PDB file of C-alpha atoms in Angstrom:
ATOM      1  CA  UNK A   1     -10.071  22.835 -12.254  1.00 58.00           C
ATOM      2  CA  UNK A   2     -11.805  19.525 -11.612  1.00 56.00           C
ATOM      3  CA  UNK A   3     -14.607  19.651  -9.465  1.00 56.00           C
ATOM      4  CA  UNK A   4     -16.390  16.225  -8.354  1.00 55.00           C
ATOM      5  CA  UNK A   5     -20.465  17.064  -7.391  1.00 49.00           C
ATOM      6  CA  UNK A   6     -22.520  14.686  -5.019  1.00 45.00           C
ATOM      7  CA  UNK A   7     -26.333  15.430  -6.550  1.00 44.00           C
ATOM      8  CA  UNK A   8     -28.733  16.472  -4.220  1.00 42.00           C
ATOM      9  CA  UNK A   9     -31.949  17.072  -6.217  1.00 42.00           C
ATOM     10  CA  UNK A  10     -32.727  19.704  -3.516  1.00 39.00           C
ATOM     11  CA  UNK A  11     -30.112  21.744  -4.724  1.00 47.00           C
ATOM     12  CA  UNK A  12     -31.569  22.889  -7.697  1.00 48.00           C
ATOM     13  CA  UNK A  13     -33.664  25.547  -8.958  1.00 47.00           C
ATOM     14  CA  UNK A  14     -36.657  24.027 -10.535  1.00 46.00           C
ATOM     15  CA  UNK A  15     -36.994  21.650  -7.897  1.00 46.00           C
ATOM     16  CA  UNK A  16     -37.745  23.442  -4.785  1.00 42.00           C
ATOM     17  CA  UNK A  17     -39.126  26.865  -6.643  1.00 50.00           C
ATOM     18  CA  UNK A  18     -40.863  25.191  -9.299  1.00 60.00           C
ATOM     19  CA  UNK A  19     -42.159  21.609  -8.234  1.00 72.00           C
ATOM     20  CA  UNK A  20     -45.261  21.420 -10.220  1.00 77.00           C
ATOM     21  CA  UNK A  21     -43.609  23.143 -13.243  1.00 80.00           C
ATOM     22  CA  UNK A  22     -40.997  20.302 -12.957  1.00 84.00           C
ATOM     23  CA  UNK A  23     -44.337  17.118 -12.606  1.00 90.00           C
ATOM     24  CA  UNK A  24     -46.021  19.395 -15.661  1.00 93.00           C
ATOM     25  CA  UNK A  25     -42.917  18.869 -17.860  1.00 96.00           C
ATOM     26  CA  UNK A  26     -42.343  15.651 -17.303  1.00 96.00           C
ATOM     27  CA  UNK A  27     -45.934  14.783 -18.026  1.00 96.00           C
ATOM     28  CA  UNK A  28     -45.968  16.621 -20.955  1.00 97.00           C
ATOM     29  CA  UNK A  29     -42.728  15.370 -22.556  1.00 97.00           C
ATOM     30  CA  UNK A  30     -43.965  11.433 -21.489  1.00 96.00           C
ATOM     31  CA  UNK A  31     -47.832  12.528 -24.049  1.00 96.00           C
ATOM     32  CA  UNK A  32     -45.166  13.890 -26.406  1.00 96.00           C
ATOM     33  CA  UNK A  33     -42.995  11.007 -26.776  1.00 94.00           C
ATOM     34  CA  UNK A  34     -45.328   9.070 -26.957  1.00 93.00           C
ATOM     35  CA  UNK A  35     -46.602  10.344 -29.802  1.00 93.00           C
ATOM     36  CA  UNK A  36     -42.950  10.913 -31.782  1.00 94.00           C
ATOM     37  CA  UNK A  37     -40.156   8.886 -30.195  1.00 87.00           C
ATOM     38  CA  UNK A  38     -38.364  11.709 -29.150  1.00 92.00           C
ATOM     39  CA  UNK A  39     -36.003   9.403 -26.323  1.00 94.00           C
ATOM     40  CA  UNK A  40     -35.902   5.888 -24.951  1.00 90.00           C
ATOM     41  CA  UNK A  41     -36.512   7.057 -21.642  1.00 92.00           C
ATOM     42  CA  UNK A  42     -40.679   6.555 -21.219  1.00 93.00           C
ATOM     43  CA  UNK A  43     -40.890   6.044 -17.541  1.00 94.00           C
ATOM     44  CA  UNK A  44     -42.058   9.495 -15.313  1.00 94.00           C
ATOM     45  CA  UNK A  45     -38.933   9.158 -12.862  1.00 92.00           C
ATOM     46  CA  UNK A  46     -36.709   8.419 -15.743  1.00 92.00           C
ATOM     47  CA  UNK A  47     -37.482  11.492 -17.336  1.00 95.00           C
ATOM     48  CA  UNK A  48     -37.710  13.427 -13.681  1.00 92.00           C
ATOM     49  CA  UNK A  49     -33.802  12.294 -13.291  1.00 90.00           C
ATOM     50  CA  UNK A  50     -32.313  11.439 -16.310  1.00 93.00           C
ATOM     51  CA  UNK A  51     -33.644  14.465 -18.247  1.00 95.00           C
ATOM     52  CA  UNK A  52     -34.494  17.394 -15.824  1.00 93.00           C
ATOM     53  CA  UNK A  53     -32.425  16.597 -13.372  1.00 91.00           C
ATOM     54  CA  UNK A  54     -29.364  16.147 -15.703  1.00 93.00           C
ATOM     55  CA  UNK A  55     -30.266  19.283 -17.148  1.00 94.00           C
ATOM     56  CA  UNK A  56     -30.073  21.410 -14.241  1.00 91.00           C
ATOM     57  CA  UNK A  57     -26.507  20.130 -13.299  1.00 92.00           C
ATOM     58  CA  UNK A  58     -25.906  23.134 -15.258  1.00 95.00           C
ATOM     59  CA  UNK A  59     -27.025  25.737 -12.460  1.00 92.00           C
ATOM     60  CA  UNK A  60     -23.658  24.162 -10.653  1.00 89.00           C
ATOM     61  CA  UNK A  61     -21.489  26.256 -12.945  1.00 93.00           C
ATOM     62  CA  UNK A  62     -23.416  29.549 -12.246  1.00 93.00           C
ATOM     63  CA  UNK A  63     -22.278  30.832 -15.735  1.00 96.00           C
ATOM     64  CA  UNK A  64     -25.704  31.483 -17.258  1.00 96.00           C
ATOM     65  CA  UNK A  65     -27.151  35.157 -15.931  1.00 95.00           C
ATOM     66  CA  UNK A  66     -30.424  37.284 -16.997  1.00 95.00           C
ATOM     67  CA  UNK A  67     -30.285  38.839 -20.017  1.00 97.00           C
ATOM     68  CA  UNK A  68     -28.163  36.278 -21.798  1.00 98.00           C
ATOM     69  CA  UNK A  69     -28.661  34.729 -24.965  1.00 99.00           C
ATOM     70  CA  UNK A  70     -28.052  30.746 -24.601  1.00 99.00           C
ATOM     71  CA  UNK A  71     -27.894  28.621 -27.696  1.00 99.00           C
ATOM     72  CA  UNK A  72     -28.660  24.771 -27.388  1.00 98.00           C
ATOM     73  CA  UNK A  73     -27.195  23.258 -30.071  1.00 97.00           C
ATOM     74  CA  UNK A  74     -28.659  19.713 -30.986  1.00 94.00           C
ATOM     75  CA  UNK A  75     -31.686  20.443 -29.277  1.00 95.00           C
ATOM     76  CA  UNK A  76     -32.833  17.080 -30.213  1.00 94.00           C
ATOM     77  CA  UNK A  77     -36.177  16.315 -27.477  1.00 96.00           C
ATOM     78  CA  UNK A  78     -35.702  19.436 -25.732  1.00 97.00           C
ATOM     79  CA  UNK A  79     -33.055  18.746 -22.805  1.00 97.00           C
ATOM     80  CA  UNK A  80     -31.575  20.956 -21.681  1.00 97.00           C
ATOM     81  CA  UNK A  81     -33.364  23.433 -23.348  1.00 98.00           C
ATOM     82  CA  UNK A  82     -36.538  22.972 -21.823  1.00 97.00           C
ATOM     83  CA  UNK A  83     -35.284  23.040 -17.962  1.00 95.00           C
ATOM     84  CA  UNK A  84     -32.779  26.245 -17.906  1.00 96.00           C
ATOM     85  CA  UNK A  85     -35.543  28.014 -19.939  1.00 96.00           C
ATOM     86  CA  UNK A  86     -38.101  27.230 -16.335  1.00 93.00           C
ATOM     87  CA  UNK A  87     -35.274  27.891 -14.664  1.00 91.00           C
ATOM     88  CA  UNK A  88     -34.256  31.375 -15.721  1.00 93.00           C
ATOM     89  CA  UNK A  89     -37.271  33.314 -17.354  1.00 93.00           C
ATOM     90  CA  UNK A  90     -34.840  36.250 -17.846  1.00 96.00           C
ATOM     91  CA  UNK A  91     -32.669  34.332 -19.633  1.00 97.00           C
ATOM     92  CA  UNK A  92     -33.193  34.210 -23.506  1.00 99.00           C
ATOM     93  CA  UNK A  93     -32.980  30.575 -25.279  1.00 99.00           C
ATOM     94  CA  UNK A  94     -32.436  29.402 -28.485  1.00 99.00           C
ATOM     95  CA  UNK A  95     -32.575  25.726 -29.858  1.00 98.00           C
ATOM     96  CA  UNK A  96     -31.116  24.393 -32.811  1.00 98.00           C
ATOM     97  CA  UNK A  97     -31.668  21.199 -34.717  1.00 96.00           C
ATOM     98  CA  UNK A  98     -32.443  20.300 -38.189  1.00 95.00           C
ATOM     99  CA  UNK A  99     -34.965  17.408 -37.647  1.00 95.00           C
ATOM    100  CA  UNK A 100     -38.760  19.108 -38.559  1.00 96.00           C
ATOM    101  CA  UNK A 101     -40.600  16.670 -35.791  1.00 95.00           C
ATOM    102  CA  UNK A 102     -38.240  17.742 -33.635  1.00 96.00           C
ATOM    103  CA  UNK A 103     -38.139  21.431 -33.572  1.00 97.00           C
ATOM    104  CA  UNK A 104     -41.960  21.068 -33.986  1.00 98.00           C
ATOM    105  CA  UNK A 105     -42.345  19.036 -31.191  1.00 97.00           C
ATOM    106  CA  UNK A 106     -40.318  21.190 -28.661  1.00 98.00           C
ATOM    107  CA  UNK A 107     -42.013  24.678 -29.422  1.00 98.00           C
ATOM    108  CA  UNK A 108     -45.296  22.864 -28.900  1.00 98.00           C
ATOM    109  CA  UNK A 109     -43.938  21.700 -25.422  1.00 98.00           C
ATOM    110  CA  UNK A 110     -42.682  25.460 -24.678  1.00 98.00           C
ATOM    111  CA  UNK A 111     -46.006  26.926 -25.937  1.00 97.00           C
ATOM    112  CA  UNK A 112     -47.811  24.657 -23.038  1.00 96.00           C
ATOM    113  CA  UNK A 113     -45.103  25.409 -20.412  1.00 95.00           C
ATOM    114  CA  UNK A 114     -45.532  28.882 -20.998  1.00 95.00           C
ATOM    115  CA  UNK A 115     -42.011  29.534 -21.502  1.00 96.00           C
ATOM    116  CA  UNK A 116     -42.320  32.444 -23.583  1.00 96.00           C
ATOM    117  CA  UNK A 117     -38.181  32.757 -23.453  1.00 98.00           C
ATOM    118  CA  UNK A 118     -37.249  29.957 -25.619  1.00 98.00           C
ATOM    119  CA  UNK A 119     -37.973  28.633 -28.870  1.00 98.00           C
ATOM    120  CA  UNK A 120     -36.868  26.252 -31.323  1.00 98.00           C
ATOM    121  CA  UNK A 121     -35.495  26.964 -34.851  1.00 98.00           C
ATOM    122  CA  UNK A 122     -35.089  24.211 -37.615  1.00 98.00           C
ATOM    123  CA  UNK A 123     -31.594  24.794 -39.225  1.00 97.00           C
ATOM    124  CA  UNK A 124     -27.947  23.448 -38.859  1.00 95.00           C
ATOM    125  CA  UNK A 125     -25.215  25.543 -36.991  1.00 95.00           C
ATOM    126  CA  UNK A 126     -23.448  26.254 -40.481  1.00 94.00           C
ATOM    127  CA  UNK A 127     -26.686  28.504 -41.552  1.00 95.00           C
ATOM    128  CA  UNK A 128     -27.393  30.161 -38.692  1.00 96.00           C
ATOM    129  CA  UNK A 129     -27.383  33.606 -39.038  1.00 94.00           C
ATOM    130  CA  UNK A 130     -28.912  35.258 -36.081  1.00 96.00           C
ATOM    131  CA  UNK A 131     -27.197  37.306 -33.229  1.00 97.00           C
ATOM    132  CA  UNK A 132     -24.248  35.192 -31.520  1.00 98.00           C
ATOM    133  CA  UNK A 133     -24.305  33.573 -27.945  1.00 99.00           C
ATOM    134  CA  UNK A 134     -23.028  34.401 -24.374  1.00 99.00           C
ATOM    135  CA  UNK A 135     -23.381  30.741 -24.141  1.00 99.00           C
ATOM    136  CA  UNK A 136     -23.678  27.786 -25.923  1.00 98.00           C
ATOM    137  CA  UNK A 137     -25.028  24.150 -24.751  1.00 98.00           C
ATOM    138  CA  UNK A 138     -24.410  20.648 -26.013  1.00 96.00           C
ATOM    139  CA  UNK A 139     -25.288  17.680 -24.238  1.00 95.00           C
ATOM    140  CA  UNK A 140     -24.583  14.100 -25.244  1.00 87.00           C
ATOM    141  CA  UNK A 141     -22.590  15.211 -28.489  1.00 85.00           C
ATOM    142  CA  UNK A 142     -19.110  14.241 -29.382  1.00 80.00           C
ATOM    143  CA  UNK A 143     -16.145  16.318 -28.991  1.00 82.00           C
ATOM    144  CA  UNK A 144     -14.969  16.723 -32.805  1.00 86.00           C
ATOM    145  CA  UNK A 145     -13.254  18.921 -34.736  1.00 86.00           C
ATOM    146  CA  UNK A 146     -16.963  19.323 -36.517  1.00 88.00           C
ATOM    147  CA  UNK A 147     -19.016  20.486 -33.803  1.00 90.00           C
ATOM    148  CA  UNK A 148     -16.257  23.020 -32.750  1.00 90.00           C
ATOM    149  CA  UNK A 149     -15.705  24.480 -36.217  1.00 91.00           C
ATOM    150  CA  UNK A 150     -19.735  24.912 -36.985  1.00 94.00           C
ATOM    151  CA  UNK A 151     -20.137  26.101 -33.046  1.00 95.00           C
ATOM    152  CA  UNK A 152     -17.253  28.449 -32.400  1.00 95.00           C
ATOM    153  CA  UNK A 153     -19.066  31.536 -35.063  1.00 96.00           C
ATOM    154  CA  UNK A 154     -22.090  31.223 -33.066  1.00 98.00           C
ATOM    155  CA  UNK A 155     -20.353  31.844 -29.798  1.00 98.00           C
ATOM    156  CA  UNK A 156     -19.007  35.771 -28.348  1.00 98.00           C
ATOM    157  CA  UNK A 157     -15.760  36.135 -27.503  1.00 98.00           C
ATOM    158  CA  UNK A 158     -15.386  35.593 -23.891  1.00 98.00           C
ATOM    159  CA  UNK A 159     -18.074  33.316 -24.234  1.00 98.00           C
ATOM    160  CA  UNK A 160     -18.609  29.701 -23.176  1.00 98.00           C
ATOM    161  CA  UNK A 161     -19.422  26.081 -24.287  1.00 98.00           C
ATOM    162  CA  UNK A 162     -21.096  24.145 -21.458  1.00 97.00           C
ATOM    163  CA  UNK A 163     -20.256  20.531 -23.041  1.00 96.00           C
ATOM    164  CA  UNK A 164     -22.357  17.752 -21.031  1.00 96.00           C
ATOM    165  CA  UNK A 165     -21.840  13.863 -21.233  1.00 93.00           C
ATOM    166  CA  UNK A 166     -21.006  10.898 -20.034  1.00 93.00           C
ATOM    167  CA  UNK A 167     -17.621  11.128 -18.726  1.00 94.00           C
ATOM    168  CA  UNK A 168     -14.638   9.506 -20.262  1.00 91.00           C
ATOM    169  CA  UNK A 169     -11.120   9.688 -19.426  1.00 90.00           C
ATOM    170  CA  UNK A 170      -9.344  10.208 -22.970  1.00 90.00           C
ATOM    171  CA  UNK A 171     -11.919  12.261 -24.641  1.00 91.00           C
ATOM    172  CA  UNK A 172     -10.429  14.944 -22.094  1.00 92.00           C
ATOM    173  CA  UNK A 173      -7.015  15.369 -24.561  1.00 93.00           C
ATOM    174  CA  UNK A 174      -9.381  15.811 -27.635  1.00 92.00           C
ATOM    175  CA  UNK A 175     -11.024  18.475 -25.946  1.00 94.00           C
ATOM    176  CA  UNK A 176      -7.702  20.272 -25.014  1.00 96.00           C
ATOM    177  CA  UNK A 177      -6.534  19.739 -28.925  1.00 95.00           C
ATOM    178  CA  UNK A 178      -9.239  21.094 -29.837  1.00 95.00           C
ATOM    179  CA  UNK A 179      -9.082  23.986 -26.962  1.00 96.00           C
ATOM    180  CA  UNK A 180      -5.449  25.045 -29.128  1.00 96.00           C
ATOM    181  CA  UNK A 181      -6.693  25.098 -32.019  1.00 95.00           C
ATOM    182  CA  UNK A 182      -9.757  27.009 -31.825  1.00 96.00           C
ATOM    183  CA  UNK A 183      -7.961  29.905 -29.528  1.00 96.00           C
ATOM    184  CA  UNK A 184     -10.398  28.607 -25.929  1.00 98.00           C
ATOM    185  CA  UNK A 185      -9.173  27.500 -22.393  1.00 98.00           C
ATOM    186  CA  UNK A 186     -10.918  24.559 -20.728  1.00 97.00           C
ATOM    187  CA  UNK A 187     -11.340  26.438 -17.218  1.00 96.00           C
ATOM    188  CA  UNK A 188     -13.347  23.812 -15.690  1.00 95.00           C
ATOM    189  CA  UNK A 189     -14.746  20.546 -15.325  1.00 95.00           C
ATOM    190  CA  UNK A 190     -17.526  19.185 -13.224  1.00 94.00           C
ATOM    191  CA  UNK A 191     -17.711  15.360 -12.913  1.00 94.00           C
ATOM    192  CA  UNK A 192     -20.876  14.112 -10.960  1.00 93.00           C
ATOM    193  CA  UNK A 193     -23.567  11.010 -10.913  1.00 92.00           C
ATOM    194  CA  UNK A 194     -26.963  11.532 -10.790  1.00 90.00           C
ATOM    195  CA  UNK A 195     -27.406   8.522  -8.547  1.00 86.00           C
ATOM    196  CA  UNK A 196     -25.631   5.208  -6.642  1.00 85.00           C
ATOM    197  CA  UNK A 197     -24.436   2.897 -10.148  1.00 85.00           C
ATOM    198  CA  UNK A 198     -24.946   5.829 -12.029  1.00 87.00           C
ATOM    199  CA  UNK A 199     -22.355   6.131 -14.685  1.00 89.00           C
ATOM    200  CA  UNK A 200     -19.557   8.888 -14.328  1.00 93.00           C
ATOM    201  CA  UNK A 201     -21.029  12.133 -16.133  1.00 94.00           C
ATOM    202  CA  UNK A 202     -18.956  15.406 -16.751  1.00 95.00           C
ATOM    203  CA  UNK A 203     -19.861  19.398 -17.490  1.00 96.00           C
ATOM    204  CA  UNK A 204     -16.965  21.139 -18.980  1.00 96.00           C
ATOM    205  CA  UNK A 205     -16.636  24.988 -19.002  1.00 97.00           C
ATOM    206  CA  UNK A 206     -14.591  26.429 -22.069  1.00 97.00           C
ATOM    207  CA  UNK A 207     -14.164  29.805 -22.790  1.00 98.00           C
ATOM    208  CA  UNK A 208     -13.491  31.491 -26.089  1.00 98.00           C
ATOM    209  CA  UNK A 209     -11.189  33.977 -26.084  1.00 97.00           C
TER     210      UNK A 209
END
């Protein structure tokens, strides 16, 4: 199922619940990156659209619940980590990435946010040994055979992979190849801009079986 989204940025959680949790964020992110060159994006509206905002695009699907355990793999500077972890303090996260500054930098932003639901740890997918997801996130990574094979023993059957990025047409039969081969069902995809000459993004939902 294909599903194409006009963004409202009423529509979402953080924004109309959670306004000055949303400005606190983005001003502490802007003093982190600052400081470690954790994305390109430097401007306060950049990081209000192109980061939060984007984020939250995941609320759409209405597939994370309380008392789930969501794994962001790639954590990277903390998106979307940083904004479903606001947005759902019931909600257990868990980051992953294997750069120190990184993982460091993100727990210090969680610490000041008072999200006491997420954290951060410093290891690749392969060595992960903790309890497995309901959910897993990745946003802006590649479909590949790679990410699937080091992703799919972190992830419960009957649980999903909530893949994020920009959108492009023939990265949709990779997916599906990769779908049959790992035993999951692409069972839906959610193609929106986040504003007028935006580029085309995507979310798509796959379930493990």
């Amino acid at each position: 199922m294909t599903k194409n989204i006009k963004f409202s940025m009423t529509d979402n959680i953080l924004h109309y619940k959670c306004k000055p949790m949303r400005e606190k964020l983005t001003q502490i992110f802007l003093e982190k990156n600052q400081q470690l060159n954790l994305s390109a994006i430097r401007d306060p509206e950049g990081v209000r659209l192109k980061h939060i905002q984007d984020s939250l695009m995941l609320l759409e699907t209405k597939i994370i619940q309380p008392g789930m355990l969501v794994i962001d793999v790639g954590t990277g500077g903390g998106f979307p980590l940083m904004p479903l972890a606001l947005s759902y303090p019931e909600t257990k996260f868990l980051g992953i990435d294997s750069v120190r500054k990184k993982t460091l930098a993100v727990n210090e932003m969680l610490d000041q946010l008072g999200a006491h639901n997420a954290e951060v740890l410093r290891t690749r997918m392969e060595e992960y040994q903790g309890e497995k997801a309901d959910v897993i996130t990745a946003r802006a990574v590649a479909y590949s055979d790679k990410l699937i094979q080091r992703a799919f023993p972190l992830l419960k059957h009957g649980g999903y992979f909530l893949l994020m990025k920009q959108f492009i047409e023939e990265e949709r039969s990779v997916l599906l190849a990769l779908c049959k081969k790992y035993h999951m069902d692409l069972i839906e995809e959610r193609k929106y801009s986040l504003f007028d000459g935006d580029i085309q993004r995507v979310i798509r939902v796959v379930r493990k079986r």
